[in-house]
PDB file of C-alpha atoms in Angstrom:
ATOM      1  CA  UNK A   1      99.989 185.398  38.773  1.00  0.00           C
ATOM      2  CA  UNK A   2     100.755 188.139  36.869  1.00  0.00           C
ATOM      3  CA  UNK A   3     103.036 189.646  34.206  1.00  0.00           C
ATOM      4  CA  UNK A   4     103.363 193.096  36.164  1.00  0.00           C
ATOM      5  CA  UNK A   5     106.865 193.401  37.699  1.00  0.00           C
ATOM      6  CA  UNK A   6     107.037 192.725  40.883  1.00  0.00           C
ATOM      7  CA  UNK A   7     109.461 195.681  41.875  1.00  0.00           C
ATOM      8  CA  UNK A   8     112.033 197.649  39.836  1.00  0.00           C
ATOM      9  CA  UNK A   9     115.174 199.924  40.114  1.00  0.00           C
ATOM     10  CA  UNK A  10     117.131 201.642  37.743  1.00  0.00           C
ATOM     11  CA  UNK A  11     118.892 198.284  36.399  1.00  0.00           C
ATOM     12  CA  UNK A  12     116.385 195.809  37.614  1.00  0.00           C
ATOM     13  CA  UNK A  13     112.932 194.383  37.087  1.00  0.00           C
ATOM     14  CA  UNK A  14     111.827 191.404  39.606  1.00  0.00           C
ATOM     15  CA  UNK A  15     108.954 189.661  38.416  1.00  0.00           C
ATOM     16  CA  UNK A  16     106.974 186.427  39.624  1.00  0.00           C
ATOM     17  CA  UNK A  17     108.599 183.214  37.852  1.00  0.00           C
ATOM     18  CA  UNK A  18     107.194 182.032  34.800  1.00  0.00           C
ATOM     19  CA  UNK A  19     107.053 178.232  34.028  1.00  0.00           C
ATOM     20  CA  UNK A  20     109.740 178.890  31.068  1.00  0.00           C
ATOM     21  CA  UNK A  21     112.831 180.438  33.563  1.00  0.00           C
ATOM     22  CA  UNK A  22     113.410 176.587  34.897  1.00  0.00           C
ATOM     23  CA  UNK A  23     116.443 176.315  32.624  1.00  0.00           C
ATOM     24  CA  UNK A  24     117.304 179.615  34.146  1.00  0.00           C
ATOM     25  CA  UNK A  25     116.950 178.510  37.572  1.00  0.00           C
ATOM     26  CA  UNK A  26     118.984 175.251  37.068  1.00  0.00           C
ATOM     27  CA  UNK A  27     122.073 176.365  35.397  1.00  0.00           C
ATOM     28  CA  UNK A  28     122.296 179.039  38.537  1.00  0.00           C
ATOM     29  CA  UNK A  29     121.865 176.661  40.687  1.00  0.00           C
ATOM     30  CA  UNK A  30     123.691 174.066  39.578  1.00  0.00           C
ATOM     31  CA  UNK A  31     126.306 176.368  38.846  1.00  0.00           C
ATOM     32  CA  UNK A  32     129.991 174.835  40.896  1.00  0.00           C
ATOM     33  CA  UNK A  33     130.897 178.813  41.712  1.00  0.00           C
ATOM     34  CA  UNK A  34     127.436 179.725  43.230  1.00  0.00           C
ATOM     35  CA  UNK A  35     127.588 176.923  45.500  1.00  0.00           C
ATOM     36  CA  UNK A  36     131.009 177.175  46.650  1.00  0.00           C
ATOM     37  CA  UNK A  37     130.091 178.231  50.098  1.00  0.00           C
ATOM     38  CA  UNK A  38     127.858 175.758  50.137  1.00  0.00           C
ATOM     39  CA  UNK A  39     128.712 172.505  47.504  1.00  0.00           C
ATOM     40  CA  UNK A  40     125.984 169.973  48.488  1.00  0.00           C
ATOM     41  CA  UNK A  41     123.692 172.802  47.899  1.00  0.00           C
ATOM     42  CA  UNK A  42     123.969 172.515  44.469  1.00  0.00           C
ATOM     43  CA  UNK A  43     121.543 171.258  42.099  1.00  0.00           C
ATOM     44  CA  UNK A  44     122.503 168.162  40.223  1.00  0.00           C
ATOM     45  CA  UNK A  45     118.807 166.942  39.004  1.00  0.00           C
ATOM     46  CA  UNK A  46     116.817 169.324  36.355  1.00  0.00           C
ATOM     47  CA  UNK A  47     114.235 167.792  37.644  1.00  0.00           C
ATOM     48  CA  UNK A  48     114.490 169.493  41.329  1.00  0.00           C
ATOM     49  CA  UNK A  49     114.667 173.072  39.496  1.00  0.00           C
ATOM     50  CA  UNK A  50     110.901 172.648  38.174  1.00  0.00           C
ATOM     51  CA  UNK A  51     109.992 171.488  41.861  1.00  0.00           C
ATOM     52  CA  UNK A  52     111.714 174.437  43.153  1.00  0.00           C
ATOM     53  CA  UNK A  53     110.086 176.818  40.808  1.00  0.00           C
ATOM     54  CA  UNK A  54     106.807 175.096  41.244  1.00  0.00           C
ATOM     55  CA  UNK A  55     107.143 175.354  45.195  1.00  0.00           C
ATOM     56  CA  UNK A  56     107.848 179.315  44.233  1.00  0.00           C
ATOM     57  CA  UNK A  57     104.887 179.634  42.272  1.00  0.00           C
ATOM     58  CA  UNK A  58     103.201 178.133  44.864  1.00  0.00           C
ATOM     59  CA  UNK A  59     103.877 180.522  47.284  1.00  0.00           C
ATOM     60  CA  UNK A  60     103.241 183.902  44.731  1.00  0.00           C
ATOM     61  CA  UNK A  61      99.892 182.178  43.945  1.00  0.00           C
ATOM     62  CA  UNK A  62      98.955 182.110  48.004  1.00  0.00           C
ATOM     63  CA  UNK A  63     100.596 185.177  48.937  1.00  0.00           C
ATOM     64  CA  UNK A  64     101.364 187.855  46.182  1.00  0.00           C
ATOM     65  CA  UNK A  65     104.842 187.659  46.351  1.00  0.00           C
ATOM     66  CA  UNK A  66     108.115 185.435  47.342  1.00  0.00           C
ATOM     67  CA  UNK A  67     110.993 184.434  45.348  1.00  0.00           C
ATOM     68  CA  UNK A  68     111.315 186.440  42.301  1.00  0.00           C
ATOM     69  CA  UNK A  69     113.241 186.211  38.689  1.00  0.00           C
ATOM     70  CA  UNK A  70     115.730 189.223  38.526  1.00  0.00           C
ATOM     71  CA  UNK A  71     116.399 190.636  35.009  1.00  0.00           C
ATOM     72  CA  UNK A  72     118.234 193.685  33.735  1.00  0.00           C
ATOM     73  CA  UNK A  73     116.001 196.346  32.526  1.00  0.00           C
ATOM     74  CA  UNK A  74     115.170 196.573  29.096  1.00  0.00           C
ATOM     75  CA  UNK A  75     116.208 193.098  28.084  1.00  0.00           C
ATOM     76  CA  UNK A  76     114.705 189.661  29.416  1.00  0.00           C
ATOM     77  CA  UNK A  77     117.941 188.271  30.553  1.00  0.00           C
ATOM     78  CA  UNK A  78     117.543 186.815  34.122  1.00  0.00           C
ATOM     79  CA  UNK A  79     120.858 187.102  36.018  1.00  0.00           C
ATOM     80  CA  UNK A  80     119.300 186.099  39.298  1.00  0.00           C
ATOM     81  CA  UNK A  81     116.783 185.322  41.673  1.00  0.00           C
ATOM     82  CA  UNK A  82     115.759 187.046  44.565  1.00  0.00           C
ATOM     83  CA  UNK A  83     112.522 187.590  47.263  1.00  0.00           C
ATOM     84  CA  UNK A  84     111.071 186.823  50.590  1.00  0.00           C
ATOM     85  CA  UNK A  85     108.999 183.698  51.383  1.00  0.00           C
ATOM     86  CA  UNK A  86     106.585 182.922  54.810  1.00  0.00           C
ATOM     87  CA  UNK A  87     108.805 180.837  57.393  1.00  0.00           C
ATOM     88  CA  UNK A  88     109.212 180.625  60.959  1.00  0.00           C
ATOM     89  CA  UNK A  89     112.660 180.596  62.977  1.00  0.00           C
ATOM     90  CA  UNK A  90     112.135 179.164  66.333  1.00  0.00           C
ATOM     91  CA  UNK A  91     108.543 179.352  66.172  1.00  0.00           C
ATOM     92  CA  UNK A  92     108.314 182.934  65.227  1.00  0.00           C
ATOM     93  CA  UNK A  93     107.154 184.250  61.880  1.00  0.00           C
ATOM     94  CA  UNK A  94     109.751 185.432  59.252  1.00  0.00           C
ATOM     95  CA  UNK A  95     110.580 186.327  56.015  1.00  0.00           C
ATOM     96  CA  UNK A  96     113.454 184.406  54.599  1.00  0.00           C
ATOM     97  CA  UNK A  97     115.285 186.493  52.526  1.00  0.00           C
ATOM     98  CA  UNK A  98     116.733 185.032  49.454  1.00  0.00           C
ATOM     99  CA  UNK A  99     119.064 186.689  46.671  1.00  0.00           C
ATOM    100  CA  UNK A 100     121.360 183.846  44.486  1.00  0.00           C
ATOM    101  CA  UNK A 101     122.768 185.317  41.200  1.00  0.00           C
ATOM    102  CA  UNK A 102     124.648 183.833  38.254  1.00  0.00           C
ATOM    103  CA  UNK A 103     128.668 184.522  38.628  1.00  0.00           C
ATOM    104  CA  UNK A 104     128.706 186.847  35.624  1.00  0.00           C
ATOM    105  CA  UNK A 105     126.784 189.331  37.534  1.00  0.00           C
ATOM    106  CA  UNK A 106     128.594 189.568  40.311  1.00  0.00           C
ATOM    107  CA  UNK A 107     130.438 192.532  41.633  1.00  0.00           C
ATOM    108  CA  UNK A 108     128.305 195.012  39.945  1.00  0.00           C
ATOM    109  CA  UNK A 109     125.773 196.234  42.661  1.00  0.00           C
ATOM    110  CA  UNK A 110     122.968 193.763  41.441  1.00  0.00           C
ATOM    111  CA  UNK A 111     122.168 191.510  44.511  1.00  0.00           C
ATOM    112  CA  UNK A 112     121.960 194.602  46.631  1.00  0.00           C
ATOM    113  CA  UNK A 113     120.236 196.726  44.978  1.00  0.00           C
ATOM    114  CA  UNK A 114     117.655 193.740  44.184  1.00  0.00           C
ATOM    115  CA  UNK A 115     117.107 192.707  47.746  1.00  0.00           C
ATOM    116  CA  UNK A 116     117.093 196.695  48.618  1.00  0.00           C
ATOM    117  CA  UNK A 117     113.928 196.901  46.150  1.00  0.00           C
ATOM    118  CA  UNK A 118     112.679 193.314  47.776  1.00  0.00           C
ATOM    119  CA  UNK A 119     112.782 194.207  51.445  1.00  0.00           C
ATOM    120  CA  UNK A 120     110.655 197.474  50.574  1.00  0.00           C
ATOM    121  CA  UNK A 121     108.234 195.406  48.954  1.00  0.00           C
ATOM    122  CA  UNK A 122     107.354 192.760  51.469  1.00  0.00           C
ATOM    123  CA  UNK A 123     108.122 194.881  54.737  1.00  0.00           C
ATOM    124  CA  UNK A 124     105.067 197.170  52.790  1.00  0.00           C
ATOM    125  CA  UNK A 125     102.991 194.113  52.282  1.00  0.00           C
ATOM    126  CA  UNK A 126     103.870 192.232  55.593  1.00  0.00           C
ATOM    127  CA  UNK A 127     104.955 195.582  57.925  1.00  0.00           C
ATOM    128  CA  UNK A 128     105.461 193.391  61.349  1.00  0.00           C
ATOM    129  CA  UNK A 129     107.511 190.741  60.363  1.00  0.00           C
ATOM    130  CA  UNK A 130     111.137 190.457  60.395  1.00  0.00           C
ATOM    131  CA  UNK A 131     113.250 189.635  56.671  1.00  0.00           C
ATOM    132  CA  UNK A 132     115.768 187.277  57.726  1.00  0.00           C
ATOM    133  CA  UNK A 133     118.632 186.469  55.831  1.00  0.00           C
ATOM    134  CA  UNK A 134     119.920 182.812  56.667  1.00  0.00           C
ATOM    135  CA  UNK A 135     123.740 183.300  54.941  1.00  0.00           C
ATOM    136  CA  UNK A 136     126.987 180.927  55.292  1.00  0.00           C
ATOM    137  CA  UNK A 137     129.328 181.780  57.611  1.00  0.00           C
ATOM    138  CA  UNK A 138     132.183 181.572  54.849  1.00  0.00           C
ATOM    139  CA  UNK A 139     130.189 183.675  52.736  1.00  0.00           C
ATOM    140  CA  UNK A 140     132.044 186.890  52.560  1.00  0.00           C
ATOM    141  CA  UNK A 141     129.869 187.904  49.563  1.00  0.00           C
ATOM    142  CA  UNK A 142     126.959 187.590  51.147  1.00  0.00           C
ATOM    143  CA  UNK A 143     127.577 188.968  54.289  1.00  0.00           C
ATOM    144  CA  UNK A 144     128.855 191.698  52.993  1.00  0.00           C
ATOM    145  CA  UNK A 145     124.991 192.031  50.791  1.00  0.00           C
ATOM    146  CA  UNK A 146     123.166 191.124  54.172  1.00  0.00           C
ATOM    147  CA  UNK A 147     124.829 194.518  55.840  1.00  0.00           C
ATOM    148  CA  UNK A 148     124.846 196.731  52.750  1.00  0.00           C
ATOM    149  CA  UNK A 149     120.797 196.630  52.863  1.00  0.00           C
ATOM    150  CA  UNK A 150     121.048 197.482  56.687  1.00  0.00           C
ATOM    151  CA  UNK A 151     120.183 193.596  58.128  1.00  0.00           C
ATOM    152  CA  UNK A 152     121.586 193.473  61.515  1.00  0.00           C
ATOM    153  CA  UNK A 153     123.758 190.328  62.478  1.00  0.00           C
ATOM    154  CA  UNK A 154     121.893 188.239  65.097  1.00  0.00           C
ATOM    155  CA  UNK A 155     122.520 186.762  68.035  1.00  0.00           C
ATOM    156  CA  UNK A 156     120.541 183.734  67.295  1.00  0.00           C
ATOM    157  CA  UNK A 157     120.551 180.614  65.477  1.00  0.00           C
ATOM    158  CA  UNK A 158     117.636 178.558  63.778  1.00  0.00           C
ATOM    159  CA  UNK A 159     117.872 175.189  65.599  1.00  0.00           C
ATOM    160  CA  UNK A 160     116.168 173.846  62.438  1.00  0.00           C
ATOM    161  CA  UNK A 161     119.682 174.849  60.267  1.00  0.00           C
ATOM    162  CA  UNK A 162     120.992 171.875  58.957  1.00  0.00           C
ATOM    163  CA  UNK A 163     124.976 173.522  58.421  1.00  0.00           C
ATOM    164  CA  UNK A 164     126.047 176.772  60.271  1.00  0.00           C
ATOM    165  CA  UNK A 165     124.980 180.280  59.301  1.00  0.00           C
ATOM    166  CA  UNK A 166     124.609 183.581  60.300  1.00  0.00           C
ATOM    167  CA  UNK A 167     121.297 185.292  60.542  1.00  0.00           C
ATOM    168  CA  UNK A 168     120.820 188.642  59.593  1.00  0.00           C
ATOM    169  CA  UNK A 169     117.085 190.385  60.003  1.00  0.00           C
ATOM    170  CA  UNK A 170     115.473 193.895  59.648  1.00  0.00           C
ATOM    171  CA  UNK A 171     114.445 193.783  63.186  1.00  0.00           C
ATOM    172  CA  UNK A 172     115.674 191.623  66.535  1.00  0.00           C
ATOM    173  CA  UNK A 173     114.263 188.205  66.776  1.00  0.00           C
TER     174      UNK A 173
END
């Protein structure tokens, strides 16, 4: 992996994650107000944030991209995480579409605006497949995120979904 950003805007600068963002990772995660769509999604464990970051690493390492560390430009402080990772839905090949950010940052633009810069990324390194964006139906947030990048609502669901969500995708599955 690399130190080169991933993909930037104006305010933003994804990059792949680095070993050292695992406290980063956890305290979002583990965080009661990111999670309250979803509470047993939270992390409890420090030690499941370095598997999840080492499962993300895994993926950059075979593919070139996938769940990224979101910072504000100019300064290394990561508000979020965001990307795309291989998966299938049904059988078919997607992109799952990812974007979780601490609570400070919301309601400035920032998940958007990241997953705006993420979608042109992997739909130019992986043109054909759909980016699917699994969200919580009592998500308002992140509905709301799903549409504002142009993801249409779907008429599907992934029989493999554990709890019920909506799925939004670049393209009809």
């Amino acid at each position: 992996m690399t130190d080169v950003p991933w993909a930037t805007t104006s305010r933003l600068v994804l990059r792949s994650p680095r070993p050292e963002d695992v406290d980063r990772l956890f305290a979002i995660h583990s965080n009661v107000l990111t999670y309250e769509h979803n509470p047993d999604g939270r992390m409890v464990d420090p030690e499941d944030a370095q598997r999840l970051l080492e499962a993300w690493r895994s993926h950059w390492v075979a593919h070139g991209f996938g769940y990224a560390a979101v910072e504000l430009a100019g300064s290394r402080e990561i508000i979020g995480f965001a990307g795309a990772k291989h998966q299938t839905i049904g059988g078919q090949p997607v992109l799952n579409l990812y974007y979780r950010f601490d609570p400070s940052s919301w309601g400035h633009g920032y998940a958007s605006e990241a997953v705006r810069a993420v979608i042109a990324n992997v739909q130019s390194t992986v043109p054909r497949c759909a980016v699917v964006a699994r969200v919580a139906q009592n998500n308002p947030g992140s509905i709301a995120v799903a549409r504002s990048v142009g993801l249409s609502r779907q008429l599907v669901t992934d029989p493999g979904d554990p709890s019920p969500h909506h799925l939004f995708a670049s393209q009809h599955l």
